[in-house]
Coordinates of C-alpha atoms and ligand atoms in Angstrom, one line a residue:
M1 CA 0.0 0.1 -0.3
I2 CA 0.9 3.8 0.1
I3 CA 1.0 5.7 3.1
E4 CA 2.2 9.1 3.6
G5 CA 4.3 8.7 0.7
E6 CA 5.9 5.3 1.6
R7 CA 5.3 1.6 0.7
A8 CA 3.3 0.1 3.7
A9 CA 2.5 -3.8 4.5
A10 CA -1.1 -4.2 6.5
A11 CA -1.2 -3.9 10.0
S12 CA -2.5 -7.7 9.7
G13 CA 0.9 -8.4 8.3
Q14 CA -1.3 -10.0 5.9
T15 CA -0.9 -10.9 1.9
Y16 CA -2.7 -12.2 -1.4
Q17 CA -1.8 -12.7 -4.5
V18 CA -2.6 -11.2 -7.9
V19 CA -3.0 -13.4 -10.7
N20 CA -2.7 -12.9 -14.5
P21 CA -5.9 -13.4 -16.2
A22 CA -4.4 -14.9 -19.4
T23 CA -1.8 -17.3 -18.0
G24 CA -3.2 -18.0 -14.4
E25 CA 0.1 -17.0 -12.7
V26 CA 0.8 -15.4 -9.9
V27 CA 2.1 -11.8 -10.9
D28 CA 2.6 -10.1 -7.4
E29 CA 2.1 -10.6 -3.9
V30 CA 0.0 -7.6 -2.0
P31 CA -0.8 -6.7 1.6
N32 CA -4.5 -7.5 2.4
G33 CA -5.2 -4.6 4.5
G34 CA -8.4 -3.8 6.7
P35 CA -10.3 -1.0 8.7
E36 CA -7.1 -0.6 10.8
D37 CA -4.4 1.0 7.7
V38 CA -7.7 2.8 5.9
D39 CA -7.8 4.7 9.7
R40 CA -3.5 5.0 9.3
A41 CA -4.3 6.2 5.4
A42 CA -6.9 8.8 6.6
R43 CA -5.1 10.2 9.0
A44 CA -2.1 10.6 7.3
A45 CA -4.7 12.6 4.7
E46 CA -5.9 14.7 7.1
K47 CA -2.3 15.8 8.1
A48 CA -1.2 16.3 4.8
Q49 CA -4.4 18.3 3.6
K50 CA -3.9 20.6 5.9
G51 CA -0.7 22.0 4.1
W52 CA -2.2 21.4 0.8
A53 CA -5.3 23.2 1.1
K54 CA -2.9 26.4 2.4
L55 CA -0.8 26.4 -1.1
A56 CA -1.2 28.6 -3.3
P57 CA -3.7 27.5 -6.1
A58 CA -1.1 28.3 -8.6
E59 CA 1.7 26.1 -6.8
R60 CA -0.3 23.4 -6.5
A61 CA -1.4 23.6 -10.2
R62 CA 2.1 23.6 -11.0
I63 CA 3.2 20.4 -8.9
L64 CA 0.3 18.5 -10.4
H65 CA 1.7 19.2 -13.8
K66 CA 5.2 18.2 -12.8
A67 CA 4.1 15.5 -11.1
A68 CA 1.7 14.3 -14.7
A69 CA 4.4 15.1 -16.5
H70 CA 7.0 12.8 -14.7
M71 CA 3.5 10.3 -14.7
L72 CA 3.7 10.2 -18.2
D73 CA 7.5 9.2 -18.8
K74 CA 6.7 6.0 -17.5
V75 CA 3.5 4.8 -19.6
E76 CA 6.0 2.4 -20.9
E77 CA 6.5 0.5 -17.9
I78 CA 3.4 0.8 -16.2
A79 CA 1.7 -0.6 -19.3
P80 CA 2.3 -4.4 -19.2
I81 CA 2.1 -3.9 -15.5
L82 CA -1.5 -3.3 -16.5
T83 CA -2.1 -6.0 -18.7
R84 CA -0.8 -8.8 -16.8
E85 CA -3.1 -8.0 -13.9
Q86 CA -6.1 -6.7 -15.6
G87 CA -5.5 -9.0 -18.6
K88 CA -6.5 -6.0 -21.5
T89 CA -4.3 -6.2 -24.5
L90 CA -1.0 -3.8 -24.2
L91 CA -2.1 -1.2 -26.4
E92 CA -5.3 -0.5 -24.6
S93 CA -3.0 -0.4 -21.1
R94 CA -1.0 2.4 -22.9
I95 CA -4.2 4.2 -23.8
E96 CA -5.4 3.9 -20.3
A97 CA -1.7 4.7 -18.4
R98 CA -1.4 8.0 -20.6
R99 CA -5.2 9.1 -20.2
F100 CA -4.2 8.8 -16.1
G101 CA -1.5 11.4 -16.7
E102 CA -3.7 13.6 -18.9
N103 CA -6.7 13.6 -16.6
I104 CA -4.2 14.8 -13.3
A105 CA -3.2 17.4 -15.6
W106 CA -6.7 18.4 -17.2
F107 CA -8.1 19.0 -13.4
A108 CA -4.3 20.6 -12.5
D109 CA -5.5 23.5 -15.1
L110 CA -8.5 24.0 -12.8
A111 CA -6.4 24.0 -9.8
D112 CA -5.7 27.9 -9.6
K113 CA -9.3 28.7 -11.5
I114 CA -12.0 28.5 -8.6
H115 CA -14.1 30.8 -8.7
G116 CA -17.0 32.6 -6.4
E117 CA -19.7 35.0 -6.3
Y118 CA -20.2 38.6 -4.9
V119 CA -23.8 39.3 -4.0
S120 CA -25.1 42.8 -2.9
L121 CA -27.0 42.4 0.2
P122 CA -30.4 44.1 1.5
D123 CA -28.7 46.9 3.0
T124 CA -25.3 49.4 2.3
T125 CA -23.5 48.2 5.6
T126 CA -22.8 44.4 4.5
Y127 CA -22.1 41.9 1.4
G128 CA -22.2 38.4 0.4
L129 CA -19.6 36.1 -1.1
V130 CA -19.6 32.6 -2.0
I131 CA -16.4 30.9 -1.8
R132 CA -15.2 27.6 -2.5
R133 CA -13.4 25.3 -0.3
P134 CA -12.3 21.8 -0.3
I135 CA -14.3 19.1 1.4
G136 CA -11.3 17.7 3.2
V137 CA -10.2 13.9 2.9
T138 CA -12.0 12.2 0.0
G139 CA -12.4 8.3 -0.6
A140 CA -12.1 6.6 -3.7
I141 CA -13.2 3.0 -4.2
V142 CA -12.2 1.8 -7.9
P143 CA -13.3 -1.8 -10.0
W144 CA -11.1 -3.5 -11.9
N145 CA -11.9 -2.8 -15.4
F146 CA -10.8 0.2 -16.2
P147 CA -8.1 1.0 -12.9
L148 CA -6.0 3.9 -13.7
T149 CA -9.1 6.4 -15.5
L150 CA -11.7 4.9 -12.9
A151 CA -8.6 6.2 -10.2
A152 CA -7.7 9.3 -11.9
N153 CA -11.8 10.8 -12.5
K154 CA -11.6 10.7 -8.8
V155 CA -7.9 11.6 -7.3
A156 CA -7.5 14.4 -10.0
P157 CA -10.2 16.5 -9.1
S158 CA -10.0 15.9 -5.8
V159 CA -6.2 17.1 -5.3
A160 CA -6.8 19.7 -7.8
A161 CA -9.7 21.6 -5.6
G162 CA -7.3 21.1 -2.6
N163 CA -8.3 17.9 -0.8
A164 CA -6.6 14.5 -0.2
V165 CA -7.4 11.2 -1.2
V166 CA -7.9 7.4 0.4
L167 CA -7.5 5.0 -3.1
K168 CA -9.1 1.5 -2.8
P169 CA -8.4 -0.5 -6.1
S170 CA -9.9 -3.4 -7.0
S171 CA -8.6 -6.5 -4.9
T172 CA -7.1 -8.1 -8.3
T173 CA -6.1 -4.6 -10.1
P174 CA -3.8 -2.9 -7.5
L175 CA -0.4 -2.7 -8.9
A176 CA -0.3 -0.3 -12.0
T177 CA -2.1 2.1 -9.5
L178 CA 0.2 1.8 -7.1
R179 CA 3.0 2.5 -9.6
C180 CA 1.1 5.6 -10.9
I181 CA 0.5 6.9 -7.1
E182 CA 4.7 6.1 -6.9
A183 CA 5.2 7.8 -10.2
L184 CA 3.2 11.1 -9.1
I185 CA 5.2 11.0 -5.8
E186 CA 8.5 10.9 -7.1
G187 CA 7.0 13.8 -10.0
G188 CA 6.8 15.9 -6.4
L189 CA 3.1 15.2 -5.3
P190 CA 3.6 16.2 -1.5
E191 CA 3.8 13.0 0.3
G192 CA -0.1 11.8 2.5
V193 CA -2.1 13.7 -0.2
V194 CA -2.7 10.4 -2.5
N195 CA -3.1 7.4 -0.4
V196 CA -3.4 4.2 -1.0
V197 CA -5.0 1.2 0.7
L198 CA -5.5 -2.3 -0.4
G199 CA -7.3 -5.7 0.3
P200 CA -11.3 -6.5 0.2
G201 CA -11.5 -5.3 3.6
T202 CA -10.9 -1.3 3.3
G203 CA -13.8 -0.7 0.9
E204 CA -16.3 -0.8 3.7
A205 CA -14.0 0.7 5.8
I206 CA -14.0 3.9 3.6
V207 CA -17.6 4.4 3.5
T208 CA -17.7 4.1 6.9
H209 CA -14.9 6.2 8.1
P210 CA -15.6 9.3 9.9
R211 CA -12.4 11.3 8.9
I212 CA -13.5 11.0 4.8
R213 CA -16.2 13.3 4.2
K214 CA -16.7 12.1 0.6
V215 CA -16.6 8.8 -0.8
A216 CA -16.9 8.3 -5.1
L217 CA -17.2 4.8 -6.0
T218 CA -17.2 3.2 -9.2
G219 CA -18.7 -0.1 -9.2
S220 CA -22.0 -2.2 -9.7
T221 CA -25.2 -1.4 -9.0
P222 CA -25.6 -3.4 -5.9
T223 CA -22.0 -2.1 -4.5
G224 CA -24.1 1.3 -5.0
K225 CA -26.4 0.9 -3.0
Q226 CA -24.6 -0.8 -0.4
V227 CA -22.5 1.8 0.0
M228 CA -25.2 4.5 0.5
A229 CA -26.6 2.7 2.9
K230 CA -23.4 2.8 4.6
A231 CA -22.7 6.2 4.3
A232 CA -26.1 7.4 5.3
P233 CA -25.5 7.0 8.8
H234 CA -22.6 9.3 8.3
L235 CA -24.8 11.8 6.3
K236 CA -21.2 11.3 3.8
K237 CA -21.5 12.8 0.5
I238 CA -21.6 10.2 -2.4
V239 CA -20.9 9.7 -5.8
L240 CA -22.2 6.5 -7.5
E241 CA -20.9 5.8 -10.9
L242 CA -22.7 2.3 -11.3
G243 CA -23.3 -0.6 -14.3
G244 CA -25.2 0.0 -17.7
S245 CA -27.0 -1.4 -20.6
D246 CA -26.0 1.4 -23.1
P247 CA -28.8 1.5 -26.1
C248 CA -27.7 2.1 -29.6
I249 CA -29.9 2.8 -32.1
V250 CA -28.9 2.9 -35.9
L251 CA -32.2 4.1 -38.5
E252 CA -32.2 3.6 -42.0
D253 CA -30.6 6.8 -43.3
A254 CA -27.1 6.2 -41.1
N255 CA -24.1 6.3 -42.3
L256 CA -23.8 2.2 -41.8
D257 CA -19.8 2.5 -42.2
E258 CA -19.0 4.8 -39.4
A259 CA -22.1 3.4 -37.2
A260 CA -20.1 0.0 -37.4
K261 CA -16.8 1.2 -36.6
A262 CA -18.2 3.0 -33.6
I263 CA -20.3 0.1 -32.6
S264 CA -17.5 -2.7 -32.9
V265 CA -15.2 -0.5 -30.1
G266 CA -18.2 0.2 -28.2
R267 CA -19.1 -2.9 -27.8
F268 CA -15.4 -5.6 -27.6
F269 CA -13.0 -2.4 -26.3
N270 CA -11.5 -3.8 -23.0
C271 CA -13.4 -7.4 -23.8
G272 CA -16.6 -5.7 -23.6
Q273 CA -16.0 -5.1 -19.8
A274 CA -16.7 -1.0 -19.7
C275 CA -19.5 0.8 -18.2
L276 CA -19.8 3.0 -21.2
A277 CA -20.8 0.1 -24.1
I278 CA -23.0 -0.5 -26.9
K279 CA -25.0 -3.5 -24.9
R280 CA -28.2 -3.4 -26.7
L281 CA -28.3 -2.1 -30.2
Y282 CA -31.5 -1.5 -32.0
V283 CA -31.8 -1.1 -35.9
Q284 CA -34.5 -0.5 -38.0
E285 CA -35.3 -3.2 -40.5
G286 CA -34.3 -1.6 -43.3
V287 CA -30.3 -2.0 -42.6
V288 CA -29.8 -5.1 -40.0
D289 CA -28.5 -7.1 -42.7
G290 CA -26.4 -4.3 -43.6
L291 CA -25.2 -3.6 -40.1
L292 CA -24.6 -6.9 -39.1
E293 CA -22.3 -7.8 -42.5
R294 CA -19.9 -4.9 -41.2
L295 CA -20.0 -5.7 -37.4
V296 CA -19.6 -9.5 -38.4
E297 CA -16.4 -8.3 -40.7
R298 CA -14.8 -6.3 -37.9
A299 CA -15.6 -8.9 -35.0
K300 CA -13.3 -11.5 -37.1
K301 CA -10.4 -9.1 -37.2
L302 CA -10.8 -9.4 -33.0
K303 CA -8.5 -12.1 -32.1
P304 CA -8.6 -12.8 -28.4
G305 CA -5.4 -14.1 -27.1
N306 CA -2.4 -12.9 -24.1
G307 CA -2.7 -9.0 -24.2
M308 CA 1.0 -9.3 -24.1
E309 CA 1.2 -10.8 -27.6
R310 CA 1.5 -8.5 -30.4
D311 CA -1.5 -9.6 -32.2
S312 CA -4.0 -10.6 -29.6
R313 CA -7.1 -7.9 -30.5
M314 CA -9.3 -9.0 -27.5
G315 CA -7.3 -10.0 -23.9
P316 CA -9.2 -12.4 -21.8
M317 CA -12.0 -11.6 -19.4
H318 CA -11.0 -10.6 -16.3
T319 CA -11.9 -13.6 -13.4
E320 CA -13.6 -17.2 -14.4
T321 CA -16.8 -15.7 -12.5
Q322 CA -17.1 -12.9 -15.1
R323 CA -16.4 -15.0 -18.3
A324 CA -19.1 -17.5 -16.5
E325 CA -21.8 -14.6 -15.7
V326 CA -21.3 -13.5 -19.4
E327 CA -21.5 -17.0 -20.9
A328 CA -25.1 -17.7 -18.7
Q329 CA -26.7 -14.9 -20.4
V330 CA -26.1 -15.7 -23.7
Q331 CA -27.0 -19.3 -23.0
D332 CA -30.4 -17.7 -21.4
A333 CA -31.0 -15.6 -24.8
L334 CA -30.4 -18.9 -27.1
D335 CA -32.7 -20.6 -24.7
R336 CA -35.1 -18.1 -25.3
G337 CA -34.8 -18.7 -28.9
A338 CA -32.0 -16.2 -29.8
R339 CA -29.6 -17.1 -32.5
I340 CA -25.5 -16.5 -32.7
V341 CA -24.7 -14.8 -36.2
Y342 CA -21.1 -14.4 -34.9
G343 CA -18.6 -16.1 -32.4
G344 CA -20.2 -18.1 -29.7
G345 CA -17.9 -20.0 -27.4
R346 CA -14.5 -19.7 -26.2
P347 CA -11.5 -20.0 -28.9
E348 CA -9.8 -23.3 -28.8
G349 CA -6.0 -24.8 -29.0
D350 CA -2.3 -22.9 -27.6
G351 CA -2.2 -20.4 -25.6
Y352 CA -6.4 -20.5 -24.0
D353 CA -6.1 -23.1 -21.6
R354 CA -5.2 -21.4 -18.9
G355 CA -6.7 -18.0 -19.0
Y356 CA -10.5 -17.0 -19.1
F357 CA -11.0 -16.3 -23.0
V358 CA -14.4 -15.9 -24.9
N359 CA -15.1 -15.3 -28.6
P360 CA -16.5 -12.0 -29.7
T361 CA -20.3 -12.8 -29.8
I362 CA -23.2 -11.2 -32.2
L363 CA -26.8 -12.6 -31.2
V364 CA -30.1 -11.7 -32.9
D365 CA -33.9 -12.3 -32.0
V366 CA -33.0 -11.6 -28.5
P367 CA -36.3 -11.3 -26.8
D368 CA -36.6 -8.4 -24.8
D369 CA -37.1 -10.2 -21.6
S370 CA -33.9 -12.2 -21.4
R371 CA -31.0 -11.6 -19.2
M372 CA -28.5 -9.9 -22.1
V373 CA -31.6 -7.0 -22.5
T374 CA -33.1 -6.7 -18.8
E375 CA -29.1 -7.2 -17.4
E376 CA -25.7 -5.5 -17.5
V377 CA -23.5 -8.0 -20.0
F378 CA -20.2 -7.0 -18.9
G379 CA -17.9 -8.9 -21.5
P380 CA -17.7 -9.5 -25.1
A381 CA -21.5 -10.5 -26.6
L382 CA -23.9 -8.0 -28.8
P383 CA -27.6 -8.3 -28.6
V384 CA -28.8 -6.7 -31.5
M385 CA -32.8 -6.4 -32.2
T386 CA -34.8 -5.2 -34.7
I387 CA -37.3 -2.1 -34.6
K388 CA -39.8 -0.6 -37.3
D389 CA -39.0 2.9 -36.0
L390 CA -37.6 5.8 -34.2
D391 CA -40.6 5.8 -31.3
E392 CA -40.3 1.7 -31.5
G393 CA -36.2 2.1 -30.7
L394 CA -36.9 4.9 -28.4
A395 CA -39.3 2.9 -26.0
R396 CA -37.4 -0.2 -26.2
A397 CA -33.9 1.8 -25.2
N398 CA -35.6 3.2 -22.2
D399 CA -37.5 0.3 -20.9
S400 CA -34.0 -0.4 -19.0
P401 CA -33.5 0.1 -15.1
F402 CA -30.0 1.9 -16.3
G403 CA -29.0 4.9 -17.6
L404 CA -25.7 5.3 -18.4
G405 CA -24.9 6.0 -21.6
S406 CA -26.9 6.3 -25.1
S407 CA -25.8 6.6 -28.8
I408 CA -27.9 7.2 -32.1
W409 CA -26.7 6.6 -35.8
T410 CA -29.0 8.8 -37.8
A411 CA -29.1 11.4 -40.8
D412 CA -31.9 13.2 -39.0
M413 CA -31.6 16.2 -37.2
K414 CA -35.2 15.9 -35.7
A415 CA -34.4 12.1 -35.1
A416 CA -31.3 13.0 -33.6
R417 CA -32.6 16.0 -31.3
R418 CA -35.8 13.5 -30.1
A419 CA -32.9 11.2 -28.8
V420 CA -31.1 13.8 -27.2
D421 CA -34.6 15.0 -25.8
E422 CA -36.1 11.5 -24.9
L423 CA -33.1 9.0 -24.1
E424 CA -33.1 8.3 -20.8
A425 CA -29.7 8.6 -19.8
G426 CA -26.3 10.8 -18.4
Y427 CA -25.1 11.0 -22.2
T428 CA -26.2 10.5 -25.6
W429 CA -23.8 10.3 -28.8
V430 CA -25.2 11.5 -31.9
N431 CA -23.2 9.9 -34.7
A432 CA -19.8 9.6 -32.6
L433 CA -17.8 7.1 -31.1
Q434 CA -19.0 6.3 -27.4
I435 CA -15.8 8.1 -25.7
A436 CA -16.2 9.6 -22.1
H437 CA -14.2 13.5 -22.6
D438 CA -13.2 15.1 -19.6
E439 CA -14.2 18.2 -20.6
L440 CA -17.9 16.8 -20.4
P441 CA -19.5 16.2 -17.0
F442 CA -19.8 12.1 -16.9
G443 CA -22.4 10.1 -15.1
G444 CA -25.5 8.5 -15.2
T445 CA -29.3 8.4 -14.1
K446 CA -31.8 5.8 -12.8
E447 CA -30.0 3.1 -11.4
S448 CA -26.6 4.1 -13.3
G449 CA -26.1 6.0 -10.2
F450 CA -25.6 10.0 -9.5
G451 CA -22.8 12.8 -9.6
K452 CA -20.9 13.5 -12.5
E453 CA -16.9 12.7 -12.7
H454 CA -15.1 14.9 -15.6
G455 CA -15.5 18.4 -16.4
I456 CA -15.5 21.7 -14.2
E457 CA -18.9 19.8 -12.7
A458 CA -16.6 17.3 -11.2
F459 CA -14.0 20.1 -10.0
H460 CA -16.9 21.6 -8.1
Q461 CA -18.0 18.4 -6.8
Y462 CA -14.4 18.2 -4.9
T463 CA -15.6 21.4 -3.1
E464 CA -17.9 23.1 -0.5
Q465 CA -19.5 26.1 -1.0
K466 CA -19.5 28.9 1.9
S467 CA -21.2 31.5 2.1
V468 CA -19.7 35.3 3.8
V469 CA -21.2 37.9 4.8
Y470 CA -18.5 41.1 5.2
G471 CA -20.1 44.2 7.2
L472 CA -18.6 47.7 6.4
V473 CA -17.6 49.0 10.4
Ligands
NAD501 P1 -17.9 -4.0 -7.5 O1 -19.2 -3.2 -7.5 O2 -17.8 -5.2 -7.5 O3 -16.5 -3.1 -6.8 C1 -15.9 -1.6 -7.3 C2 -15.8 -1.4 -5.9 O4 -16.3 -1.5 -5.2 C3 -14.4 -2.6 -5.7 O5 -13.0 -2.0 -5.1 C4 -14.4 -3.6 -4.7 O6 -13.9 -3.9 -3.8 C5 -15.5 -1.9 -4.2 N1 -16.2 -2.7 -3.3 C6 -17.1 -3.9 -2.9 N2 -18.3 -3.9 -2.2 C7 -18.2 -3.0 -1.3 C8 -18.5 -2.5 -0.1 N3 -20.2 -2.9 0.2 N4 -18.1 -1.3 0.5 C9 -17.2 -0.3 -0.1 N5 -16.4 -0.6 -1.0 C10 -17.1 -2.1 -1.9 O7 -17.2 -3.3 -9.4 P2 -16.5 -4.2 -9.9 O8 -16.9 -5.5 -10.4 O9 -15.2 -4.1 -9.7 O10 -16.7 -3.7 -11.4 C11 -17.8 -3.9 -12.5 C12 -19.0 -2.9 -12.3 O11 -18.7 -1.6 -12.3 C13 -19.9 -3.1 -13.6 O12 -21.1 -3.2 -12.4 C14 -19.8 -2.2 -14.1 O13 -20.3 -1.3 -15.4 C15 -19.0 -0.7 -12.9 N6 -18.7 0.1 -13.6 C16 -19.4 1.5 -14.2 C17 -18.9 2.6 -14.4 C18 -19.0 3.9 -14.4 O14 -18.4 5.2 -14.8 N7 -20.4 3.9 -14.2 C19 -17.4 2.7 -14.9 C20 -16.9 1.3 -15.0 C21 -17.3 0.0 -14.4

């Protein structure tokens, strides 16, 4: 773990192993922390935050830029660590490691741009100000699918706003995160401003720790509900970035080549283990065949393999449980009458026997009551549904407990406008690849959670407003 700038063992002395999902090999052994370690990290963060918040904002910005630049110099060292612990391809790991440093730099730019308000009051002897202050110590709880970008989404706005952080990576993906935070510290981030605790027992301890004033969780919807319940007695601020089942609507006037490219990336990137991912595809009847043909062509190029190998285009699933879950969801659709038009099953042959590999899979005739439609599918399987028109597409797209991302492909601006207005989601892409941009606030609605990451909104959410009255006596 990292507490007060130093590598630290668990108070209990316990450890656990991190395993490579492509080979089953042990990658490393790390501390298995618990509540005592969270307490130590929270106290270290509280001490560091006082000094950090007192720095001139421009100095904080300078320190964060320097630390981010140092971390970005280490991308080639960090990317293989991420591939070995998570399974994703080296290309995906490089993109993700770069995004970590870029995100720190993006929020560093905001560190000295905190604005407040002057407010006139009813008399002539007083006036009001609304200022923004840091919250104090914040907690960050991260899943295994994008360990680095999802950590940066929380750490970057928090520290830029003058807070300190206790960060908990997923138990199965701690290694690249440790190295990223260590690189920030080597690059000049003061000790204790970001601390890392490891182990399954540390999540709940962060949520209930009295010195940690806000917690941001990215995880599944059931975990979000548990965190909300545990945070409630402490009246703790929370941000919940939870599961999704993003619909994508393709109308007959869409540019099918571009749509197929974006849908393929949107579904199969990171072996389909993404929160923002195209998980339900609704295609107008006249273009179903044309789009399927293009999607199948693209899926054929996605060779599963060990992420460390140059010709692998899709890594393994992260765990055996994850693979079993997606396979069960596909089987459920087949049992209800769906058909596989591409893929299905596991790849066979050398190198596939010890990892959790699956083939990219595309299905049609998937009924609306099947698990692939009603649940989140966290793997590379895409159900394709036929719709008559936009009305049907919007109704079926919205018939989901989730509301994270959504997208539409059409040349008709009126149809696009209706989708933007009516899709129940925190994000709608119109004729564009589902990428979450640093510049735009990102977060879900319905059972996908609440609160924002990215954008100036996330930065503001790591501050508290305070009203001030100045008397002129
Ligand atoms: P998970 O909910 O099992 O775990 C997420 C993190 O929460 C882990 O660090 C875990 O140890 C911790 N945790 C688990 N139970 C906890 C508790 N009771 N109290 C405190 N912490 C607890 O999720 P996962 O399987 O690691 O990740 C996959 C899920 O994350 C999917 O549902 C996916 O959609 C979601 N996700 C959402 C977003 C988003 O931005 N909305 C992004 C990526 C992933």
